[in-house]
mmCIF file of C-alpha atoms in Angstrom:
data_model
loop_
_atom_site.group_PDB
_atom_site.id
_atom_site.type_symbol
_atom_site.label_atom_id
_atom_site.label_comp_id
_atom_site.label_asym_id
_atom_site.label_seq_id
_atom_site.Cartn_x
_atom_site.Cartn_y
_atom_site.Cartn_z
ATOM 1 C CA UNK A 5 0.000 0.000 0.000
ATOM 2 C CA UNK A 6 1.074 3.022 -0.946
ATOM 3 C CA UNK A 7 0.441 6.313 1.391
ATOM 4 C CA UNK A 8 -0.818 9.654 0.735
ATOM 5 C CA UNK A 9 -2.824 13.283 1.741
ATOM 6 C CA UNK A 10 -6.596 12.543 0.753
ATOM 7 C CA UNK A 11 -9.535 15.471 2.219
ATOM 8 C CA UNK A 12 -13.113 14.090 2.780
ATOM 9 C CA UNK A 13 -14.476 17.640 3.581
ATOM 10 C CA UNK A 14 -12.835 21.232 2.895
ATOM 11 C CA UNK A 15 -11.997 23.791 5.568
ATOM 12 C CA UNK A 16 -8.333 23.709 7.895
ATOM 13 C CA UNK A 17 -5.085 22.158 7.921
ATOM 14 C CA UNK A 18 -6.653 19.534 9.957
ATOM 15 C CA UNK A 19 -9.361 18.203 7.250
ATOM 16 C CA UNK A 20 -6.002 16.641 5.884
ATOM 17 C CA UNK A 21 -5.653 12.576 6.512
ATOM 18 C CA UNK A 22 -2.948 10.819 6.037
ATOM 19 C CA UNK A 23 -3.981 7.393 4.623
ATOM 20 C CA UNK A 24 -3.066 3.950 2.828
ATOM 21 C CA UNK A 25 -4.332 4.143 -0.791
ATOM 22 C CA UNK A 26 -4.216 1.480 -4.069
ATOM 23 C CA UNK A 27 -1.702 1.922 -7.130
ATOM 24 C CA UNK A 28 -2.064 0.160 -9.670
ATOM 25 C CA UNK A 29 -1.082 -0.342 -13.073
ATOM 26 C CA UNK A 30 -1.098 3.057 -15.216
ATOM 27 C CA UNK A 31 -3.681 3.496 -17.973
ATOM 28 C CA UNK A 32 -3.760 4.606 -21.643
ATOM 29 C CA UNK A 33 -2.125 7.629 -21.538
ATOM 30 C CA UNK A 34 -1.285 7.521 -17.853
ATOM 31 C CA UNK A 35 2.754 6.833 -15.983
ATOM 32 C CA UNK A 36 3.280 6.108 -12.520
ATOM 33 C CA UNK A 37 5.464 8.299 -10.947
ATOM 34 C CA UNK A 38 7.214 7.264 -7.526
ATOM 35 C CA UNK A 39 8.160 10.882 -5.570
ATOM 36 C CA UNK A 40 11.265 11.605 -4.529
ATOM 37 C CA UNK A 41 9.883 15.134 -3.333
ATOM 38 C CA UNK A 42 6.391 17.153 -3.510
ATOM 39 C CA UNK A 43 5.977 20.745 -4.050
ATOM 40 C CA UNK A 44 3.709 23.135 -1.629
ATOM 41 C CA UNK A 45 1.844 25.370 -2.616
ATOM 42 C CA UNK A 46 -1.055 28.486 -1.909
ATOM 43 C CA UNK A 47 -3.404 26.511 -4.704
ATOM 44 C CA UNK A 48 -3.277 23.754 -2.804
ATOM 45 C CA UNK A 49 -4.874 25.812 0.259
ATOM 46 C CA UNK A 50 -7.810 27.542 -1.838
ATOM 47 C CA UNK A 51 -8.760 23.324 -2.863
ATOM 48 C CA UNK A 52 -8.392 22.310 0.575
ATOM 49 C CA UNK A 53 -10.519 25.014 2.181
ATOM 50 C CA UNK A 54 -13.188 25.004 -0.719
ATOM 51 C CA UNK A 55 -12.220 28.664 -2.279
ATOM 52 C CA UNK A 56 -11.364 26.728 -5.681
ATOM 53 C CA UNK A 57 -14.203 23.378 -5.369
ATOM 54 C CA UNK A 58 -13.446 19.897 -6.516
ATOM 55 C CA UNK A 59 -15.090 16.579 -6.174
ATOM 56 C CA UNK A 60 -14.630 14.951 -2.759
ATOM 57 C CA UNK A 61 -13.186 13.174 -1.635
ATOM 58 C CA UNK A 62 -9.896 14.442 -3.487
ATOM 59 C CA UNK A 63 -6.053 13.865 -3.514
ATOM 60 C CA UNK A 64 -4.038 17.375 -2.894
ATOM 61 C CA UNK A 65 -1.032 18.913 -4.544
ATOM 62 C CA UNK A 66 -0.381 19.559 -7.811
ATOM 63 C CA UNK A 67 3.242 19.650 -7.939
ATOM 64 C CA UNK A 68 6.838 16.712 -7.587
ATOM 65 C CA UNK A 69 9.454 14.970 -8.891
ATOM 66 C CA UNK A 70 10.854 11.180 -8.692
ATOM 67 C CA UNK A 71 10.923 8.523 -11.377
ATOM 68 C CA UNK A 72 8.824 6.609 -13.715
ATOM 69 C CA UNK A 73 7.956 3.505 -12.399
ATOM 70 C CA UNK A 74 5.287 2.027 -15.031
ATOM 71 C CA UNK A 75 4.033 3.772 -18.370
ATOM 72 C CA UNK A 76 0.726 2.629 -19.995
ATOM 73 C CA UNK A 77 -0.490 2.348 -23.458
ATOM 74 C CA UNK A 78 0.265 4.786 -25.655
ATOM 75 C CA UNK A 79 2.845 6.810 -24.143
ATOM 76 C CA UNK A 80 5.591 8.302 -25.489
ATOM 77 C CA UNK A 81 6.640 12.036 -23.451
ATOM 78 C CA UNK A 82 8.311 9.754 -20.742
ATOM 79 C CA UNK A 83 10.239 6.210 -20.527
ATOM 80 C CA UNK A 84 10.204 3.906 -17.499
ATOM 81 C CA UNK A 85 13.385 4.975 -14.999
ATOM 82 C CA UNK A 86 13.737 8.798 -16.211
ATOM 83 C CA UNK A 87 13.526 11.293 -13.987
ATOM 84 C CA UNK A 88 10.781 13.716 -14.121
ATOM 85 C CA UNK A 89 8.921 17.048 -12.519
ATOM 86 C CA UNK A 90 5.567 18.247 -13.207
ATOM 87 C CA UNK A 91 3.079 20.695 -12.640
ATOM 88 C CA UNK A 92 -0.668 20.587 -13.215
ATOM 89 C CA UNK A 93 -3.838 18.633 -12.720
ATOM 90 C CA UNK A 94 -5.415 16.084 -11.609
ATOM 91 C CA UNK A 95 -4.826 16.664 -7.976
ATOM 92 C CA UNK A 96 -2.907 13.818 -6.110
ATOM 93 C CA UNK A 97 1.078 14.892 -5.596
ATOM 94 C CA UNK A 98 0.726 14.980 -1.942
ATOM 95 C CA UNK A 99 1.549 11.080 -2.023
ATOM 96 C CA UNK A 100 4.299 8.656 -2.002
ATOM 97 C CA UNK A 101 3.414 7.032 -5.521
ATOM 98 C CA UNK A 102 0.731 8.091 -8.209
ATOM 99 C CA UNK A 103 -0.498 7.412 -11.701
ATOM 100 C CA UNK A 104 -1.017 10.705 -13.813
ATOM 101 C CA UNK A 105 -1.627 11.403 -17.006
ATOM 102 C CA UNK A 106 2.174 11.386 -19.099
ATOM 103 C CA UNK A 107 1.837 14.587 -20.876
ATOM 104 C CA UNK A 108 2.860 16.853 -18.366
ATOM 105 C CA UNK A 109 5.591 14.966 -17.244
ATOM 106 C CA UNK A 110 8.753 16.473 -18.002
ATOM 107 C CA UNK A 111 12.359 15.003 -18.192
ATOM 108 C CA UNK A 112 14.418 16.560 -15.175
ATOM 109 C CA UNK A 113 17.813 17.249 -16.344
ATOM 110 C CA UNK A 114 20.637 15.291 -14.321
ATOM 111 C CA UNK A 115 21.558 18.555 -12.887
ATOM 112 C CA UNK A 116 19.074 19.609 -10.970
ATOM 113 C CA UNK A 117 18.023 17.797 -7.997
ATOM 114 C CA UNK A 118 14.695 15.795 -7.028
ATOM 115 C CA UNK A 119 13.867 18.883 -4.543
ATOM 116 C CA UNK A 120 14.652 21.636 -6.624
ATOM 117 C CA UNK A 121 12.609 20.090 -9.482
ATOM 118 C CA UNK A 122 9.665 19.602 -7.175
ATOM 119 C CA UNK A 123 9.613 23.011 -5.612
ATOM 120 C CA UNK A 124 10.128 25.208 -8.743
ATOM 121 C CA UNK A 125 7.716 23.557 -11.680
ATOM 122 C CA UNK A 126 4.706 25.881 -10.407
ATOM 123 C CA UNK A 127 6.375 28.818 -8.839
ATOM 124 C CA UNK A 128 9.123 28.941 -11.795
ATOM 125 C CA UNK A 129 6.823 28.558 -15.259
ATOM 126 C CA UNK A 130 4.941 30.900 -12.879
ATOM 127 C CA UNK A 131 7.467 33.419 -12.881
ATOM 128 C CA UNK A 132 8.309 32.670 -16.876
ATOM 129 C CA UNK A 133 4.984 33.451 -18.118
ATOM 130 C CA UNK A 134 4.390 36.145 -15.671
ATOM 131 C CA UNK A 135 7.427 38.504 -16.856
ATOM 132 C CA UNK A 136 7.774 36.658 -20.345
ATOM 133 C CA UNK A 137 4.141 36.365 -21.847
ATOM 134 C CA UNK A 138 1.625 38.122 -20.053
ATOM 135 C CA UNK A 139 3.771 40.845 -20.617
ATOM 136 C CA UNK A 140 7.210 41.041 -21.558
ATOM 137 C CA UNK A 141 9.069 42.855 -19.367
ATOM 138 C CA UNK A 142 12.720 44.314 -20.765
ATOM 139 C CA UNK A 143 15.791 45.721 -19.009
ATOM 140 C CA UNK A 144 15.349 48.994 -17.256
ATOM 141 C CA UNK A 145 11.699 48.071 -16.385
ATOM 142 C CA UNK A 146 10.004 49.071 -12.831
ATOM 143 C CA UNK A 147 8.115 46.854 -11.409
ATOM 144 C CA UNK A 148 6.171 45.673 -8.108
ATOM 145 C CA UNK A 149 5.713 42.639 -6.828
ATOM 146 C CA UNK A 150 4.297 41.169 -3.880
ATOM 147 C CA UNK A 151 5.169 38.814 -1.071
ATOM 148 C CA UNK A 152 8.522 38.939 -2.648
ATOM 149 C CA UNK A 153 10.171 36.910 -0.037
ATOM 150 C CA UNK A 154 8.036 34.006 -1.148
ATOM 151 C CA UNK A 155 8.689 31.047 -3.160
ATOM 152 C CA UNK A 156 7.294 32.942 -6.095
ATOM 153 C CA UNK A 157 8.636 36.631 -5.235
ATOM 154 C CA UNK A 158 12.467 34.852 -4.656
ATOM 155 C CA UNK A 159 12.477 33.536 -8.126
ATOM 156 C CA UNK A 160 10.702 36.272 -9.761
ATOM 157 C CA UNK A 161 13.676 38.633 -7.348
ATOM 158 C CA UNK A 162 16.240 36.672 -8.986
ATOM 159 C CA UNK A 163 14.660 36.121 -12.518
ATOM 160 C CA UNK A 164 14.737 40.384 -12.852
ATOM 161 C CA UNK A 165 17.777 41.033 -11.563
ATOM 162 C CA UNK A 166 19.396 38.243 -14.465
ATOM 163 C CA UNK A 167 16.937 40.537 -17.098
ATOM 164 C CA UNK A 168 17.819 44.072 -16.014
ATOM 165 C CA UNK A 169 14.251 44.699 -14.169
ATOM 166 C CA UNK A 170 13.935 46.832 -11.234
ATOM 167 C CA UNK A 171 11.735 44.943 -8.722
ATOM 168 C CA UNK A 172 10.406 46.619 -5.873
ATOM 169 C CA UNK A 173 9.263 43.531 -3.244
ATOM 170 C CA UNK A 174 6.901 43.861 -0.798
ATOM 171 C CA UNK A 175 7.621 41.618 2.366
ATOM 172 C CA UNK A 176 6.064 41.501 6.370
ATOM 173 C CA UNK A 177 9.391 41.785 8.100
ATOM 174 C CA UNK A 178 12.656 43.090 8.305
ATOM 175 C CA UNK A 179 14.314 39.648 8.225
ATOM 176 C CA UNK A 180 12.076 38.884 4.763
ATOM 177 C CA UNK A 181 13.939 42.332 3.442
ATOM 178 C CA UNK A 182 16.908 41.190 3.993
ATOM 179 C CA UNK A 183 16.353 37.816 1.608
ATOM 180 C CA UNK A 184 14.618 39.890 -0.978
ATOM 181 C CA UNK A 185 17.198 42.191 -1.102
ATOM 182 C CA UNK A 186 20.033 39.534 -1.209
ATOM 183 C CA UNK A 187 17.696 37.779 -4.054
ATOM 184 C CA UNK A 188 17.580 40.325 -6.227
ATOM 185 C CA UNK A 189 15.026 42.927 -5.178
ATOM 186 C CA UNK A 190 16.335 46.481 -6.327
ATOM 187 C CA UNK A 191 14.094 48.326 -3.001
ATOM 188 C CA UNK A 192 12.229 46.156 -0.289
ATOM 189 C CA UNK A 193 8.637 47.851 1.180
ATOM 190 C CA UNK A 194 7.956 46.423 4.740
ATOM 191 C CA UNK A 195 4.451 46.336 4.694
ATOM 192 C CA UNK A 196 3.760 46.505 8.461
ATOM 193 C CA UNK A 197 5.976 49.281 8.610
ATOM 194 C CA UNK A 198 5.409 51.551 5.975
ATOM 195 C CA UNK A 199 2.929 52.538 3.145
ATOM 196 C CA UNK A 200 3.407 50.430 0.124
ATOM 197 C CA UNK A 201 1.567 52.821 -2.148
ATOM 198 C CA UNK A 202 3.434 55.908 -1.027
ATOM 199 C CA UNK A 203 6.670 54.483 -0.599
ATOM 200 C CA UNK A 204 6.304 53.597 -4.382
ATOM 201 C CA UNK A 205 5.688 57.161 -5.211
ATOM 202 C CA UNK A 206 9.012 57.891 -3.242
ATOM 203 C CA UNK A 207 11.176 55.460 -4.539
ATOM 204 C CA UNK A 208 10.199 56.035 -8.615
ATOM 205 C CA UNK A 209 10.368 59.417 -8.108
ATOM 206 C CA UNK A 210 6.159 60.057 -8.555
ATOM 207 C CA UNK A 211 5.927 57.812 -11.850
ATOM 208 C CA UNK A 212 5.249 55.157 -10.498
ATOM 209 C CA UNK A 213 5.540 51.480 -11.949
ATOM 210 C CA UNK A 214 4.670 50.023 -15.347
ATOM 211 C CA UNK A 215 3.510 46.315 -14.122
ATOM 212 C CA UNK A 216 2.091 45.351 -10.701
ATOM 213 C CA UNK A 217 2.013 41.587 -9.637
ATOM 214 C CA UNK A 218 -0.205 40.904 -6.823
ATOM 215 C CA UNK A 219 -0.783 37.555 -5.340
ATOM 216 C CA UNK A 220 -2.705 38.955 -1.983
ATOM 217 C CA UNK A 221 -6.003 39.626 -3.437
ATOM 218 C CA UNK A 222 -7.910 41.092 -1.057
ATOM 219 C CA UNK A 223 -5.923 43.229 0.896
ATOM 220 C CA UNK A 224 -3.720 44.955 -1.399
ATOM 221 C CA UNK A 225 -5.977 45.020 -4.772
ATOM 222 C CA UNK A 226 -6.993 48.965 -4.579
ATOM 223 C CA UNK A 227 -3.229 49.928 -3.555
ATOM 224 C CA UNK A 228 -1.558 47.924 -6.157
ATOM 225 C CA UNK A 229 -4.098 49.970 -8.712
ATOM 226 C CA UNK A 230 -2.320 52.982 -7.068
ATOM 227 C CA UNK A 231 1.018 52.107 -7.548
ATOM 228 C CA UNK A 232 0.512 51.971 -11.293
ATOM 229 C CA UNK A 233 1.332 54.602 -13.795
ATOM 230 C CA UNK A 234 -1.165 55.588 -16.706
ATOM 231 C CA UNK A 235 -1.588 52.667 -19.349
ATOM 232 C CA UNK A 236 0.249 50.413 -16.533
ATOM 233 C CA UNK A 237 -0.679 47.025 -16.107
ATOM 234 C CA UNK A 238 -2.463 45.004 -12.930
ATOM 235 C CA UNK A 239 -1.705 40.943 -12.723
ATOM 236 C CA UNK A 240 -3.722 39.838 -9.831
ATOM 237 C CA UNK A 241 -2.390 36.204 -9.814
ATOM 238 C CA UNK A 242 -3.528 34.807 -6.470
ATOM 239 C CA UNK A 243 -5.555 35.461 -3.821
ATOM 240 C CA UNK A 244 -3.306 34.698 -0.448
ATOM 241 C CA UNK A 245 -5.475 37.415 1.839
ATOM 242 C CA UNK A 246 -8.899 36.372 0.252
ATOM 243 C CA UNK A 247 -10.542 36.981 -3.065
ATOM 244 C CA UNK A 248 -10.378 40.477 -4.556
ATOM 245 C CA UNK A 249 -13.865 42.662 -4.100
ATOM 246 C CA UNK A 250 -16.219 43.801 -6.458
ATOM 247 C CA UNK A 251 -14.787 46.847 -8.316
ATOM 248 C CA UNK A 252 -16.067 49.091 -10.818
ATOM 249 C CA UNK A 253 -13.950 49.146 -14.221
ATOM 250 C CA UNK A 254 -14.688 53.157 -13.531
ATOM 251 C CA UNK A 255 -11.537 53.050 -11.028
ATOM 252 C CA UNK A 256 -9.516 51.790 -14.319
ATOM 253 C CA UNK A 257 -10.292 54.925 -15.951
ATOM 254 C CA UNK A 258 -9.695 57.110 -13.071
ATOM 255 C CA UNK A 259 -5.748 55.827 -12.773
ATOM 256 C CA UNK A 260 -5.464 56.253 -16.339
ATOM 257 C CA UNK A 261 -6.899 53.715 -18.288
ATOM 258 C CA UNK A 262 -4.827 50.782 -16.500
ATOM 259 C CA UNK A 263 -5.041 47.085 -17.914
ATOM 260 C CA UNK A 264 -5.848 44.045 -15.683
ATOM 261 C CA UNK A 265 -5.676 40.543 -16.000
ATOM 262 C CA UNK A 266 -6.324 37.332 -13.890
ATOM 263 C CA UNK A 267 -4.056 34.927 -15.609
ATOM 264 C CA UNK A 268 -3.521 31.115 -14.928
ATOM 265 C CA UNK A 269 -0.338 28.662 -15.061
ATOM 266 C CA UNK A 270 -2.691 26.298 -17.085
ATOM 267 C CA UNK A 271 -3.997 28.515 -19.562
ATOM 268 C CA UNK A 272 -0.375 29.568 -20.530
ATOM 269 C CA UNK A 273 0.809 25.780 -20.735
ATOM 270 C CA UNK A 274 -2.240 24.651 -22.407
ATOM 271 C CA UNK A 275 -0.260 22.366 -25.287
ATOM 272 C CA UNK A 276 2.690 20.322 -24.306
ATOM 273 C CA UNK A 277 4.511 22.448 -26.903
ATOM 274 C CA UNK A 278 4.121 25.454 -24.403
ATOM 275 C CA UNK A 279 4.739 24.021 -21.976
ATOM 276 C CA UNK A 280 8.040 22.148 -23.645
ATOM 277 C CA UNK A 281 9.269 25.834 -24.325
ATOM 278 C CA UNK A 282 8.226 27.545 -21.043
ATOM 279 C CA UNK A 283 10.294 24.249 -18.871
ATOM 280 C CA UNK A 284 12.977 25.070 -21.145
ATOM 281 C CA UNK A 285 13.118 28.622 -20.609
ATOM 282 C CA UNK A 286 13.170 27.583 -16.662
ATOM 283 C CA UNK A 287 15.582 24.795 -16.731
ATOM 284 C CA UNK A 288 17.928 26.961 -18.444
ATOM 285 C CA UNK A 289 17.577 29.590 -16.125
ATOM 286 C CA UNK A 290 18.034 27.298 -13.183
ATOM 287 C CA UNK A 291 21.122 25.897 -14.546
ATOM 288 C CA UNK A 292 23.197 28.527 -15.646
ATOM 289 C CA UNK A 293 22.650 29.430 -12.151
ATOM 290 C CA UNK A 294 21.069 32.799 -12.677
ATOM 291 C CA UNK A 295 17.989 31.340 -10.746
ATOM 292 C CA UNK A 296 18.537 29.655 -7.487
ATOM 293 C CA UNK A 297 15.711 27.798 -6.039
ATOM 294 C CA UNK A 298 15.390 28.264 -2.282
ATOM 295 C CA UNK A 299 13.943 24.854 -0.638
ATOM 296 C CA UNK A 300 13.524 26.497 3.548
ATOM 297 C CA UNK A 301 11.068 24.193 4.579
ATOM 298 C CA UNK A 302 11.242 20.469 4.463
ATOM 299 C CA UNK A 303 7.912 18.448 6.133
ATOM 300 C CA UNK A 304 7.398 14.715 5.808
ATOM 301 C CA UNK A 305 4.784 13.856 3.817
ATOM 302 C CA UNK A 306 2.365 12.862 7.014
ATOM 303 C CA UNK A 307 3.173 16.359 8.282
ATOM 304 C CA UNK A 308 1.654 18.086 5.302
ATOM 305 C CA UNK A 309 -1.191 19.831 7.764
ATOM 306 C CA UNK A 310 1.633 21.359 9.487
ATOM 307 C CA UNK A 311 3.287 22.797 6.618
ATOM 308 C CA UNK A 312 -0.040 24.313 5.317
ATOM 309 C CA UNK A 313 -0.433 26.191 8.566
ATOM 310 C CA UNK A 314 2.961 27.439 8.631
ATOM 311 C CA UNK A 315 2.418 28.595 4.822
ATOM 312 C CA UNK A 316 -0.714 30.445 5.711
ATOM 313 C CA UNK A 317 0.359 31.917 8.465
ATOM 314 C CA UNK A 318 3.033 33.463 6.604
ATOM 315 C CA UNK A 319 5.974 32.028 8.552
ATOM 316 C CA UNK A 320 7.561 30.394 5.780
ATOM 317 C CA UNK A 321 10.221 32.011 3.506
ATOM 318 C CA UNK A 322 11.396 30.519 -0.186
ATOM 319 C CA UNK A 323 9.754 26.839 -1.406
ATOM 320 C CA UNK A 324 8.343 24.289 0.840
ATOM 321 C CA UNK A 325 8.526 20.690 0.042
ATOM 322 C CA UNK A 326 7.254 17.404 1.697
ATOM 323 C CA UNK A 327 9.164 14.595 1.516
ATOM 324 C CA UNK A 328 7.705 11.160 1.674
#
């Protein structure tokens, strides 16, 4: 028997069992995939407590790396015994072994580790569509982004400083500064401490910023529409704080005609050739070691409750990881 993270009902940490579950053989289409590490992350909080619903009861996690165990019929992205990482639906990473469907798999290269694959597939194609597609953001750029000490914001820190981008991080402590800053974060805004929106003003000199990437939601949506510059451009990508309110698109106009856009991972990596070319785009990042993925927190798998609390309670720094 095989073990892994299964929910019944949504709401808290605690609605998450560890239990024995079946494996067997892949289907059609389908590889089974034996974890040498699992990815956390916020979308796996909005499924457990019901913000994003799924059938129930449900597997978590959407995120890991290990090796191909078994490959049904009709596969051919992945071979028995190579090394992969992944990102992506169905739910069900949060376990020791799973069968998935084989066309999201990706081959890991030999130099990157089991950990590092499993706790940069979402937070790293993240980052490459973010500053590469939904817009496409060039040196000499200013830009904010939120929780920047996260496991998003320290890739995203590190990905700008390798382009030429000036990213101005938002963080809740002086301590979360201090790794944005060494990450790659040209200013650091302590929250608690000071006024985002004005300290913005301050530090671009009045203009303000072209792009604004906020993964709070609810308590930061009408000051991130501040912080942008006429014809500037809102990415509300999460919502960590809650969902964002109502708004009228009248308080577009009134800043100056801003864009906004709710994007998804998923819609970006749609076809496995876009998602071929984002991984790519990531790996090679990661390699040349422009990009350093910063694994903080390690939680065996039967801890995984504990790691969510610790995640939304904003005490974690970098990527989390469980490790069955």
């Amino acid at each position: 028997m095989a073990k892994a993270i299964r929910i019944s009902r949504t709401g808290g940490p605690e609605v998450l069992e560890y239990v024995d579950v079946e494996v067997g053989a892949p289907g059609p289409g389908q590889a089974r995939v034996r974890h040498e590490a699992i990815g956390v992350n916020f979308i796996d909080v909005y499924f457990r407590s019901g913000l994003y619903p799924q059938p129930l009861p449900a597997g978590l996690g959407m995120e890991g790396a290990g090796v191909v165990e078994a490959i049904g019929e009709g596969v051919t992205e992945v071979a028995v015994g190579e090394r992969v990482a992944y990102t992506g639906r169905p739910n069900g990473a949060y376990a020791d072994v799973r069968n998935m469907p084989a066309d999201i798999l990706l081959r890991l290269p030999d130099a990157i580790s089991f950990e590092t694959g499993a706790a940069m597939m979402m937070q790293g194609l993240t980052v490459q569509y973010l500053f590469k597609r939904t817009t496409s953001l060039k040196a000499g750029d200013t830009i904010l982004f939120h929780a920047a000490a996260g496991g998003v914001g320290l890739i995203a820190a590190q990905w700008a400083r390798a382009i030429g981008v000036n990213m101005i991080g938002t963080v809740g402590s002086q301590a979360k500064a201090e790794l944005a800053l060494a990450h790659g974060c040209a200013h650091v805004i302590n929250y608690n401490t000071e006024n985002f929106v004005e300290r913005v003003k301050e530090i671009t000199g009045g203009k303000k910023v072209s792009v604004v990437y906020d993964s709070i939601g609810k308590d930061t949506f009408i000051g991130s529409l501040d912080c942008l510059r006429p014809l500037g451009l809102m990415v509300s990508f999460g919502n960590a704080s809650g969902p964002v309110p109502d708004f009228s698109l009248g308080e577009l106009a009134s800043r100056g005609s801003l864009f906004i856009t709710r994007p998804t991972l998923f819609s970006y990596a749609a076809s496995r050739a876009e998602l071929e070319e984002m991984a790519a785009d990531l790996f090679a990042m990661v390699a040349s070691g422009k990009v350093k993925i910063d694994v903080r927190q390690r939680y065996p798998l039967a801890e995984a409750a504990r790691a969510h609390a610790e995640l939304e309670g904003r005490t974690t720094t970098g990527s989390s990881v469980l490790l069955p």
